[in-house]
JSON list of C-alpha atoms in Angstrom, two decimals:
[
{"chain": "U", "resi": 1, "resn": "UNK", "atom": "CA", "xyz": [-49.43, 70.58, 155.82]},
{"chain": "U", "resi": 2, "resn": "UNK", "atom": "CA", "xyz": [-49.22, 67.67, 152.94]},
{"chain": "U", "resi": 3, "resn": "UNK", "atom": "CA", "xyz": [-47.67, 67.16, 150.52]},
{"chain": "U", "resi": 4, "resn": "UNK", "atom": "CA", "xyz": [-50.27, 67.54, 147.96]},
{"chain": "U", "resi": 5, "resn": "UNK", "atom": "CA", "xyz": [-50.98, 70.95, 149.39]},
{"chain": "U", "resi": 6, "resn": "UNK", "atom": "CA", "xyz": [-47.07, 71.99, 148.88]},
{"chain": "U", "resi": 7, "resn": "UNK", "atom": "CA", "xyz": [-46.82, 71.12, 145.58]},
{"chain": "U", "resi": 8, "resn": "UNK", "atom": "CA", "xyz": [-49.93, 73.30, 144.31]},
{"chain": "U", "resi": 9, "resn": "UNK", "atom": "CA", "xyz": [-48.53, 75.69, 146.66]},
{"chain": "U", "resi": 10, "resn": "UNK", "atom": "CA", "xyz": [-45.19, 75.65, 144.68]},
{"chain": "U", "resi": 11, "resn": "UNK", "atom": "CA", "xyz": [-46.24, 75.39, 141.49]},
{"chain": "U", "resi": 12, "resn": "UNK", "atom": "CA", "xyz": [-48.62, 78.42, 141.67]},
{"chain": "U", "resi": 13, "resn": "UNK", "atom": "CA", "xyz": [-45.92, 80.87, 142.49]},
{"chain": "U", "resi": 14, "resn": "UNK", "atom": "CA", "xyz": [-43.65, 79.47, 140.12]},
{"chain": "U", "resi": 15, "resn": "UNK", "atom": "CA", "xyz": [-46.82, 79.96, 137.51]},
{"chain": "U", "resi": 16, "resn": "UNK", "atom": "CA", "xyz": [-47.08, 83.23, 138.72]},
{"chain": "U", "resi": 17, "resn": "UNK", "atom": "CA", "xyz": [-43.38, 84.32, 138.54]},
{"chain": "U", "resi": 18, "resn": "UNK", "atom": "CA", "xyz": [-42.99, 82.46, 135.48]},
{"chain": "U", "resi": 19, "resn": "UNK", "atom": "CA", "xyz": [-45.73, 81.45, 133.38]},
{"chain": "U", "resi": 20, "resn": "UNK", "atom": "CA", "xyz": [-47.02, 78.49, 133.15]},
{"chain": "U", "resi": 21, "resn": "UNK", "atom": "CA", "xyz": [-45.56, 77.41, 129.63]},
{"chain": "U", "resi": 22, "resn": "UNK", "atom": "CA", "xyz": [-42.09, 78.54, 131.35]},
{"chain": "U", "resi": 23, "resn": "UNK", "atom": "CA", "xyz": [-42.51, 76.29, 134.52]},
{"chain": "U", "resi": 24, "resn": "UNK", "atom": "CA", "xyz": [-41.53, 72.38, 134.39]},
{"chain": "U", "resi": 25, "resn": "UNK", "atom": "CA", "xyz": [-42.86, 69.77, 136.67]},
{"chain": "U", "resi": 26, "resn": "UNK", "atom": "CA", "xyz": [-38.29, 69.47, 137.87]},
{"chain": "U", "resi": 27, "resn": "UNK", "atom": "CA", "xyz": [-38.89, 73.05, 138.88]},
{"chain": "U", "resi": 28, "resn": "UNK", "atom": "CA", "xyz": [-42.83, 72.60, 140.81]},
{"chain": "U", "resi": 29, "resn": "UNK", "atom": "CA", "xyz": [-40.94, 69.48, 142.46]},
{"chain": "U", "resi": 30, "resn": "UNK", "atom": "CA", "xyz": [-37.43, 71.29, 143.71]},
{"chain": "U", "resi": 31, "resn": "UNK", "atom": "CA", "xyz": [-39.90, 74.50, 144.71]},
{"chain": "U", "resi": 32, "resn": "UNK", "atom": "CA", "xyz": [-42.45, 72.36, 147.18]},
{"chain": "U", "resi": 33, "resn": "UNK", "atom": "CA", "xyz": [-39.18, 70.68, 148.05]},
{"chain": "U", "resi": 34, "resn": "UNK", "atom": "CA", "xyz": [-39.69, 67.34, 146.84]},
{"chain": "U", "resi": 35, "resn": "UNK", "atom": "CA", "xyz": [-37.01, 64.38, 145.77]},
{"chain": "U", "resi": 36, "resn": "UNK", "atom": "CA", "xyz": [-39.21, 62.57, 143.47]},
{"chain": "U", "resi": 37, "resn": "UNK", "atom": "CA", "xyz": [-39.88, 64.00, 140.08]},
{"chain": "U", "resi": 38, "resn": "UNK", "atom": "CA", "xyz": [-43.16, 61.19, 140.19]},
{"chain": "U", "resi": 39, "resn": "UNK", "atom": "CA", "xyz": [-44.83, 63.29, 142.12]},
{"chain": "U", "resi": 40, "resn": "UNK", "atom": "CA", "xyz": [-46.62, 65.10, 140.45]},
{"chain": "U", "resi": 41, "resn": "UNK", "atom": "CA", "xyz": [-47.46, 62.32, 138.44]},
{"chain": "U", "resi": 42, "resn": "UNK", "atom": "CA", "xyz": [-48.70, 61.00, 141.26]},
{"chain": "U", "resi": 43, "resn": "UNK", "atom": "CA", "xyz": [-50.94, 63.35, 143.01]},
{"chain": "U", "resi": 44, "resn": "UNK", "atom": "CA", "xyz": [-52.26, 64.83, 140.41]},
{"chain": "U", "resi": 45, "resn": "UNK", "atom": "CA", "xyz": [-51.33, 62.80, 136.88]},
{"chain": "U", "resi": 46, "resn": "UNK", "atom": "CA", "xyz": [-49.68, 65.36, 135.17]},
{"chain": "U", "resi": 47, "resn": "UNK", "atom": "CA", "xyz": [-48.72, 69.43, 135.06]},
{"chain": "U", "resi": 48, "resn": "UNK", "atom": "CA", "xyz": [-51.76, 70.09, 133.07]},
{"chain": "U", "resi": 49, "resn": "UNK", "atom": "CA", "xyz": [-54.01, 68.44, 135.84]},
{"chain": "U", "resi": 50, "resn": "UNK", "atom": "CA", "xyz": [-52.23, 70.19, 138.78]},
{"chain": "U", "resi": 51, "resn": "UNK", "atom": "CA", "xyz": [-53.07, 73.99, 136.58]},
{"chain": "U", "resi": 52, "resn": "UNK", "atom": "CA", "xyz": [-56.85, 72.79, 136.48]},
{"chain": "U", "resi": 53, "resn": "UNK", "atom": "CA", "xyz": [-57.05, 71.69, 140.08]},
{"chain": "U", "resi": 54, "resn": "UNK", "atom": "CA", "xyz": [-55.58, 75.13, 141.69]},
{"chain": "U", "resi": 55, "resn": "UNK", "atom": "CA", "xyz": [-57.89, 76.42, 139.15]},
{"chain": "U", "resi": 56, "resn": "UNK", "atom": "CA", "xyz": [-60.83, 74.85, 140.24]},
{"chain": "U", "resi": 57, "resn": "UNK", "atom": "CA", "xyz": [-60.26, 75.39, 143.74]},
{"chain": "U", "resi": 58, "resn": "UNK", "atom": "CA", "xyz": [-60.01, 79.65, 143.67]},
{"chain": "U", "resi": 59, "resn": "UNK", "atom": "CA", "xyz": [-62.67, 79.45, 141.37]},
{"chain": "U", "resi": 60, "resn": "UNK", "atom": "CA", "xyz": [-64.52, 77.32, 143.75]},
{"chain": "U", "resi": 61, "resn": "UNK", "atom": "CA", "xyz": [-63.49, 79.91, 147.05]},
{"chain": "U", "resi": 62, "resn": "UNK", "atom": "CA", "xyz": [-64.26, 82.86, 145.01]},
{"chain": "U", "resi": 63, "resn": "UNK", "atom": "CA", "xyz": [-67.80, 81.94, 143.57]},
{"chain": "U", "resi": 64, "resn": "UNK", "atom": "CA", "xyz": [-68.75, 80.54, 146.98]},
{"chain": "U", "resi": 65, "resn": "UNK", "atom": "CA", "xyz": [-67.91, 84.04, 148.95]},
{"chain": "U", "resi": 66, "resn": "UNK", "atom": "CA", "xyz": [-70.32, 86.05, 146.29]},
{"chain": "U", "resi": 67, "resn": "UNK", "atom": "CA", "xyz": [-73.08, 83.41, 146.40]},
{"chain": "U", "resi": 68, "resn": "UNK", "atom": "CA", "xyz": [-72.53, 83.56, 150.20]},
{"chain": "U", "resi": 69, "resn": "UNK", "atom": "CA", "xyz": [-72.41, 87.79, 150.17]},
{"chain": "U", "resi": 70, "resn": "UNK", "atom": "CA", "xyz": [-75.63, 87.98, 147.87]},
{"chain": "U", "resi": 71, "resn": "UNK", "atom": "CA", "xyz": [-77.16, 85.58, 149.23]},
{"chain": "U", "resi": 72, "resn": "UNK", "atom": "CA", "xyz": [-77.29, 87.12, 152.77]},
{"chain": "U", "resi": 73, "resn": "UNK", "atom": "CA", "xyz": [-78.11, 90.47, 151.04]},
{"chain": "U", "resi": 74, "resn": "UNK", "atom": "CA", "xyz": [-80.93, 89.14, 149.66]},
{"chain": "U", "resi": 75, "resn": "UNK", "atom": "CA", "xyz": [-81.86, 87.76, 152.72]},
{"chain": "U", "resi": 76, "resn": "UNK", "atom": "CA", "xyz": [-82.83, 90.89, 154.29]},
{"chain": "U", "resi": 77, "resn": "UNK", "atom": "CA", "xyz": [-85.98, 91.42, 151.66]},
{"chain": "U", "resi": 78, "resn": "UNK", "atom": "CA", "xyz": [-84.15, 93.58, 149.48]},
{"chain": "U", "resi": 79, "resn": "UNK", "atom": "CA", "xyz": [-81.95, 93.81, 146.17]},
{"chain": "U", "resi": 80, "resn": "UNK", "atom": "CA", "xyz": [-77.85, 95.02, 146.61]},
{"chain": "U", "resi": 81, "resn": "UNK", "atom": "CA", "xyz": [-77.18, 98.46, 145.56]},
{"chain": "U", "resi": 82, "resn": "UNK", "atom": "CA", "xyz": [-74.55, 98.72, 142.66]},
{"chain": "U", "resi": 83, "resn": "UNK", "atom": "CA", "xyz": [-71.77, 99.55, 144.72]},
{"chain": "U", "resi": 84, "resn": "UNK", "atom": "CA", "xyz": [-72.47, 96.49, 147.34]},
{"chain": "U", "resi": 85, "resn": "UNK", "atom": "CA", "xyz": [-71.99, 94.49, 144.08]},
{"chain": "U", "resi": 86, "resn": "UNK", "atom": "CA", "xyz": [-68.82, 95.81, 142.91]},
{"chain": "U", "resi": 87, "resn": "UNK", "atom": "CA", "xyz": [-67.60, 96.15, 146.95]},
{"chain": "U", "resi": 88, "resn": "UNK", "atom": "CA", "xyz": [-68.56, 92.44, 146.32]},
{"chain": "U", "resi": 89, "resn": "UNK", "atom": "CA", "xyz": [-66.72, 91.12, 143.24]},
{"chain": "U", "resi": 90, "resn": "UNK", "atom": "CA", "xyz": [-63.78, 93.15, 144.12]},
{"chain": "U", "resi": 91, "resn": "UNK", "atom": "CA", "xyz": [-63.45, 91.70, 148.22]},
{"chain": "U", "resi": 92, "resn": "UNK", "atom": "CA", "xyz": [-64.14, 88.60, 146.99]},
{"chain": "U", "resi": 93, "resn": "UNK", "atom": "CA", "xyz": [-61.10, 88.19, 144.66]},
{"chain": "U", "resi": 94, "resn": "UNK", "atom": "CA", "xyz": [-58.54, 88.95, 147.07]},
{"chain": "U", "resi": 95, "resn": "UNK", "atom": "CA", "xyz": [-60.78, 85.73, 148.96]},
{"chain": "U", "resi": 96, "resn": "UNK", "atom": "CA", "xyz": [-57.36, 84.24, 150.83]},
{"chain": "U", "resi": 97, "resn": "UNK", "atom": "CA", "xyz": [-55.64, 80.68, 150.37]},
{"chain": "U", "resi": 98, "resn": "UNK", "atom": "CA", "xyz": [-55.95, 79.45, 154.78]},
{"chain": "U", "resi": 99, "resn": "UNK", "atom": "CA", "xyz": [-53.48, 77.53, 154.30]},
{"chain": "U", "resi": 100, "resn": "UNK", "atom": "CA", "xyz": [-50.47, 80.12, 153.10]},
{"chain": "U", "resi": 101, "resn": "UNK", "atom": "CA", "xyz": [-52.41, 83.40, 153.82]},
{"chain": "U", "resi": 102, "resn": "UNK", "atom": "CA", "xyz": [-51.86, 84.93, 150.55]},
{"chain": "U", "resi": 103, "resn": "UNK", "atom": "CA", "xyz": [-54.23, 85.03, 147.34]},
{"chain": "U", "resi": 104, "resn": "UNK", "atom": "CA", "xyz": [-55.53, 83.14, 144.30]},
{"chain": "U", "resi": 105, "resn": "UNK", "atom": "CA", "xyz": [-55.93, 86.84, 142.73]},
{"chain": "U", "resi": 106, "resn": "UNK", "atom": "CA", "xyz": [-52.65, 86.36, 140.33]},
{"chain": "U", "resi": 107, "resn": "UNK", "atom": "CA", "xyz": [-52.85, 82.85, 139.26]},
{"chain": "U", "resi": 108, "resn": "UNK", "atom": "CA", "xyz": [-56.35, 84.54, 138.63]},
{"chain": "U", "resi": 109, "resn": "UNK", "atom": "CA", "xyz": [-55.17, 87.02, 136.30]},
{"chain": "U", "resi": 110, "resn": "UNK", "atom": "CA", "xyz": [-52.23, 85.30, 134.80]},
{"chain": "U", "resi": 111, "resn": "UNK", "atom": "CA", "xyz": [-54.85, 83.14, 132.74]},
{"chain": "U", "resi": 112, "resn": "UNK", "atom": "CA", "xyz": [-57.01, 85.72, 132.27]},
{"chain": "U", "resi": 113, "resn": "UNK", "atom": "CA", "xyz": [-54.94, 87.59, 130.02]},
{"chain": "U", "resi": 114, "resn": "UNK", "atom": "CA", "xyz": [-52.44, 84.66, 128.40]},
{"chain": "U", "resi": 115, "resn": "UNK", "atom": "CA", "xyz": [-54.82, 81.34, 128.95]},
{"chain": "U", "resi": 116, "resn": "UNK", "atom": "CA", "xyz": [-58.23, 82.69, 128.61]},
{"chain": "U", "resi": 117, "resn": "UNK", "atom": "CA", "xyz": [-59.27, 79.30, 126.58]},
{"chain": "U", "resi": 118, "resn": "UNK", "atom": "CA", "xyz": [-58.22, 77.22, 129.81]},
{"chain": "U", "resi": 119, "resn": "UNK", "atom": "CA", "xyz": [-60.22, 79.56, 132.53]},
{"chain": "U", "resi": 120, "resn": "UNK", "atom": "CA", "xyz": [-62.95, 79.56, 130.74]},
{"chain": "U", "resi": 121, "resn": "UNK", "atom": "CA", "xyz": [-63.43, 75.66, 130.55]},
{"chain": "U", "resi": 122, "resn": "UNK", "atom": "CA", "xyz": [-62.28, 74.98, 133.70]},
{"chain": "U", "resi": 123, "resn": "UNK", "atom": "CA", "xyz": [-64.02, 78.12, 134.95]},
{"chain": "U", "resi": 124, "resn": "UNK", "atom": "CA", "xyz": [-67.43, 76.15, 134.00]},
{"chain": "U", "resi": 125, "resn": "UNK", "atom": "CA", "xyz": [-71.46, 77.60, 135.67]},
{"chain": "U", "resi": 126, "resn": "UNK", "atom": "CA", "xyz": [-70.94, 75.44, 138.32]},
{"chain": "U", "resi": 127, "resn": "UNK", "atom": "CA", "xyz": [-67.88, 77.92, 139.20]},
{"chain": "U", "resi": 128, "resn": "UNK", "atom": "CA", "xyz": [-68.77, 80.66, 138.30]},
{"chain": "U", "resi": 129, "resn": "UNK", "atom": "CA", "xyz": [-72.51, 81.27, 139.32]},
{"chain": "U", "resi": 130, "resn": "UNK", "atom": "CA", "xyz": [-71.66, 83.99, 141.79]},
{"chain": "U", "resi": 131, "resn": "UNK", "atom": "CA", "xyz": [-70.30, 86.53, 139.31]},
{"chain": "U", "resi": 132, "resn": "UNK", "atom": "CA", "xyz": [-73.02, 85.99, 137.25]},
{"chain": "U", "resi": 133, "resn": "UNK", "atom": "CA", "xyz": [-75.66, 86.76, 139.89]},
{"chain": "U", "resi": 134, "resn": "UNK", "atom": "CA", "xyz": [-73.54, 89.56, 140.45]},
{"chain": "U", "resi": 135, "resn": "UNK", "atom": "CA", "xyz": [-73.73, 90.58, 137.17]},
{"chain": "U", "resi": 136, "resn": "UNK", "atom": "CA", "xyz": [-78.03, 89.87, 136.74]},
{"chain": "U", "resi": 137, "resn": "UNK", "atom": "CA", "xyz": [-77.85, 92.83, 139.70]},
{"chain": "U", "resi": 138, "resn": "UNK", "atom": "CA", "xyz": [-76.18, 95.31, 138.11]},
{"chain": "U", "resi": 139, "resn": "UNK", "atom": "CA", "xyz": [-78.00, 94.91, 134.86]},
{"chain": "U", "resi": 140, "resn": "UNK", "atom": "CA", "xyz": [-81.65, 95.40, 136.97]},
{"chain": "U", "resi": 141, "resn": "UNK", "atom": "CA", "xyz": [-79.81, 97.96, 139.10]},
{"chain": "U", "resi": 142, "resn": "UNK", "atom": "CA", "xyz": [-78.91, 99.73, 135.94]},
{"chain": "U", "resi": 143, "resn": "UNK", "atom": "CA", "xyz": [-82.12, 99.58, 133.58]},
{"chain": "U", "resi": 144, "resn": "UNK", "atom": "CA", "xyz": [-81.64, 102.71, 132.15]},
{"chain": "U", "resi": 145, "resn": "UNK", "atom": "CA", "xyz": [-78.34, 102.43, 131.11]},
{"chain": "U", "resi": 146, "resn": "UNK", "atom": "CA", "xyz": [-78.31, 100.78, 127.67]},
{"chain": "U", "resi": 147, "resn": "UNK", "atom": "CA", "xyz": [-77.21, 97.44, 127.22]},
{"chain": "U", "resi": 148, "resn": "UNK", "atom": "CA", "xyz": [-74.04, 97.48, 125.10]},
{"chain": "U", "resi": 149, "resn": "UNK", "atom": "CA", "xyz": [-72.83, 100.82, 126.92]},
{"chain": "U", "resi": 150, "resn": "UNK", "atom": "CA", "xyz": [-73.44, 98.33, 129.90]},
{"chain": "U", "resi": 151, "resn": "UNK", "atom": "CA", "xyz": [-71.70, 95.33, 128.90]},
{"chain": "U", "resi": 152, "resn": "UNK", "atom": "CA", "xyz": [-68.71, 97.50, 127.70]},
{"chain": "U", "resi": 153, "resn": "UNK", "atom": "CA", "xyz": [-68.29, 99.07, 131.01]},
{"chain": "U", "resi": 154, "resn": "UNK", "atom": "CA", "xyz": [-68.63, 96.24, 132.48]},
{"chain": "U", "resi": 155, "resn": "UNK", "atom": "CA", "xyz": [-65.79, 94.69, 130.59]},
{"chain": "U", "resi": 156, "resn": "UNK", "atom": "CA", "xyz": [-63.62, 97.58, 131.45]},
{"chain": "U", "resi": 157, "resn": "UNK", "atom": "CA", "xyz": [-64.62, 97.38, 135.34]},
{"chain": "U", "resi": 158, "resn": "UNK", "atom": "CA", "xyz": [-63.05, 94.10, 135.41]},
{"chain": "U", "resi": 159, "resn": "UNK", "atom": "CA", "xyz": [-60.21, 94.50, 133.59]},
{"chain": "U", "resi": 160, "resn": "UNK", "atom": "CA", "xyz": [-59.65, 97.57, 136.21]},
{"chain": "U", "resi": 161, "resn": "UNK", "atom": "CA", "xyz": [-60.60, 95.33, 139.22]},
{"chain": "U", "resi": 162, "resn": "UNK", "atom": "CA", "xyz": [-58.08, 92.94, 138.02]},
{"chain": "U", "resi": 163, "resn": "UNK", "atom": "CA", "xyz": [-55.09, 94.79, 137.33]},
{"chain": "U", "resi": 164, "resn": "UNK", "atom": "CA", "xyz": [-55.96, 97.27, 140.17]},
{"chain": "U", "resi": 165, "resn": "UNK", "atom": "CA", "xyz": [-55.62, 94.27, 142.56]},
{"chain": "U", "resi": 166, "resn": "UNK", "atom": "CA", "xyz": [-53.04, 92.90, 140.96]},
{"chain": "U", "resi": 167, "resn": "UNK", "atom": "CA", "xyz": [-50.97, 95.95, 141.29]},
{"chain": "U", "resi": 168, "resn": "UNK", "atom": "CA", "xyz": [-52.55, 96.14, 145.08]},
{"chain": "U", "resi": 169, "resn": "UNK", "atom": "CA", "xyz": [-51.03, 93.33, 145.98]},
{"chain": "U", "resi": 170, "resn": "UNK", "atom": "CA", "xyz": [-47.56, 93.09, 144.36]},
{"chain": "U", "resi": 171, "resn": "UNK", "atom": "CA", "xyz": [-47.96, 96.40, 147.01]},
{"chain": "U", "resi": 172, "resn": "UNK", "atom": "CA", "xyz": [-48.58, 94.39, 149.35]},
{"chain": "U", "resi": 173, "resn": "UNK", "atom": "CA", "xyz": [-46.40, 91.88, 150.18]},
{"chain": "U", "resi": 174, "resn": "UNK", "atom": "CA", "xyz": [-44.83, 92.34, 153.53]},
{"chain": "U", "resi": 175, "resn": "UNK", "atom": "CA", "xyz": [-40.53, 91.93, 154.77]},
{"chain": "U", "resi": 176, "resn": "UNK", "atom": "CA", "xyz": [-40.52, 92.35, 150.24]},
{"chain": "U", "resi": 177, "resn": "UNK", "atom": "CA", "xyz": [-38.73, 95.53, 148.23]},
{"chain": "U", "resi": 178, "resn": "UNK", "atom": "CA", "xyz": [-42.28, 97.42, 146.66]},
{"chain": "U", "resi": 179, "resn": "UNK", "atom": "CA", "xyz": [-40.57, 100.98, 145.72]},
{"chain": "U", "resi": 180, "resn": "UNK", "atom": "CA", "xyz": [-40.77, 99.18, 142.49]},
{"chain": "U", "resi": 181, "resn": "UNK", "atom": "CA", "xyz": [-44.50, 98.97, 141.74]},
{"chain": "U", "resi": 182, "resn": "UNK", "atom": "CA", "xyz": [-45.72, 101.73, 140.51]},
{"chain": "U", "resi": 183, "resn": "UNK", "atom": "CA", "xyz": [-48.02, 104.06, 142.92]},
{"chain": "U", "resi": 184, "resn": "UNK", "atom": "CA", "xyz": [-47.29, 101.48, 145.78]},
{"chain": "U", "resi": 185, "resn": "UNK", "atom": "CA", "xyz": [-47.50, 103.99, 148.65]},
{"chain": "U", "resi": 186, "resn": "UNK", "atom": "CA", "xyz": [-51.13, 104.78, 147.33]},
{"chain": "U", "resi": 187, "resn": "UNK", "atom": "CA", "xyz": [-51.97, 100.91, 146.40]},
{"chain": "U", "resi": 188, "resn": "UNK", "atom": "CA", "xyz": [-50.70, 100.47, 150.34]},
{"chain": "U", "resi": 189, "resn": "UNK", "atom": "CA", "xyz": [-53.32, 102.64, 151.62]},
{"chain": "U", "resi": 190, "resn": "UNK", "atom": "CA", "xyz": [-56.02, 101.40, 154.06]},
{"chain": "U", "resi": 191, "resn": "UNK", "atom": "CA", "xyz": [-58.41, 103.04, 152.43]},
{"chain": "U", "resi": 192, "resn": "UNK", "atom": "CA", "xyz": [-57.17, 102.06, 148.95]},
{"chain": "U", "resi": 193, "resn": "UNK", "atom": "CA", "xyz": [-59.85, 99.51, 147.85]},
{"chain": "U", "resi": 194, "resn": "UNK", "atom": "CA", "xyz": [-63.09, 101.50, 149.41]},
{"chain": "U", "resi": 195, "resn": "UNK", "atom": "CA", "xyz": [-61.83, 104.28, 146.59]},
{"chain": "U", "resi": 196, "resn": "UNK", "atom": "CA", "xyz": [-61.84, 101.74, 144.59]},
{"chain": "U", "resi": 197, "resn": "UNK", "atom": "CA", "xyz": [-64.98, 100.05, 144.81]},
{"chain": "U", "resi": 198, "resn": "UNK", "atom": "CA", "xyz": [-65.83, 103.60, 144.44]},
{"chain": "U", "resi": 199, "resn": "UNK", "atom": "CA", "xyz": [-64.11, 104.52, 140.97]},
{"chain": "U", "resi": 200, "resn": "UNK", "atom": "CA", "xyz": [-66.21, 101.31, 139.60]},
{"chain": "U", "resi": 201, "resn": "UNK", "atom": "CA", "xyz": [-69.62, 101.69, 141.02]},
{"chain": "U", "resi": 202, "resn": "UNK", "atom": "CA", "xyz": [-69.21, 105.29, 140.25]},
{"chain": "U", "resi": 203, "resn": "UNK", "atom": "CA", "xyz": [-68.03, 104.70, 136.13]},
{"chain": "U", "resi": 204, "resn": "UNK", "atom": "CA", "xyz": [-70.68, 101.78, 136.16]},
{"chain": "U", "resi": 205, "resn": "UNK", "atom": "CA", "xyz": [-74.11, 104.64, 136.54]},
{"chain": "U", "resi": 206, "resn": "UNK", "atom": "CA", "xyz": [-72.05, 107.55, 134.87]},
{"chain": "U", "resi": 207, "resn": "UNK", "atom": "CA", "xyz": [-74.69, 108.90, 132.61]},
{"chain": "U", "resi": 208, "resn": "UNK", "atom": "CA", "xyz": [-72.96, 107.81, 128.94]},
{"chain": "U", "resi": 209, "resn": "UNK", "atom": "CA", "xyz": [-71.44, 110.62, 126.76]},
{"chain": "U", "resi": 210, "resn": "UNK", "atom": "CA", "xyz": [-73.29, 109.54, 123.49]},
{"chain": "U", "resi": 211, "resn": "UNK", "atom": "CA", "xyz": [-76.15, 108.07, 124.83]},
{"chain": "U", "resi": 212, "resn": "UNK", "atom": "CA", "xyz": [-77.59, 107.35, 121.50]},
{"chain": "U", "resi": 213, "resn": "UNK", "atom": "CA", "xyz": [-75.03, 105.68, 119.73]},
{"chain": "U", "resi": 214, "resn": "UNK", "atom": "CA", "xyz": [-75.26, 102.06, 118.55]},
{"chain": "U", "resi": 215, "resn": "UNK", "atom": "CA", "xyz": [-72.70, 99.55, 118.11]}
]
């Protein structure tokens, strides 16, 4: 593995465990097995640039998967179902890093919860087209749902997916003691991702309890 990739992998792990602001360049270099503190500056110019590259790299992988998935469905001459769109959002969110075999999910969760502005700046329109296509399909597939209620449900769904998949990932780490993870046995079930998909898809189309209310 190239030094550049080793640094990115080490940095991502440390950022997930300790938070971006609590990780120093020296810690990254040590975790990557490098000797020279200047390696981060040499390969990335700065810690901030390193953070942004990791984020952009993961966003592109996920965005490509979402676009490819929708392209395949649309090539059949039909629209995707709500269940298919939700499944695509979930399955693409656990896209693996080919070099390491883990996912970008926990790293993304750090950003969306603690560094939202940076996330929005780096994940520009060019790295978020697949997600926007998914949302456009959901709105088209649920035309009778009041727009403000559907928007609330989509936001709630994405928050639920992020948190559920972060817990799923934590419970699925090979060789680690995951007994402390809430519901670890359930999360490790082979059917869990299908259940999460059913739960989210069903929630989107559920009849509103107050269909006439307004914002």
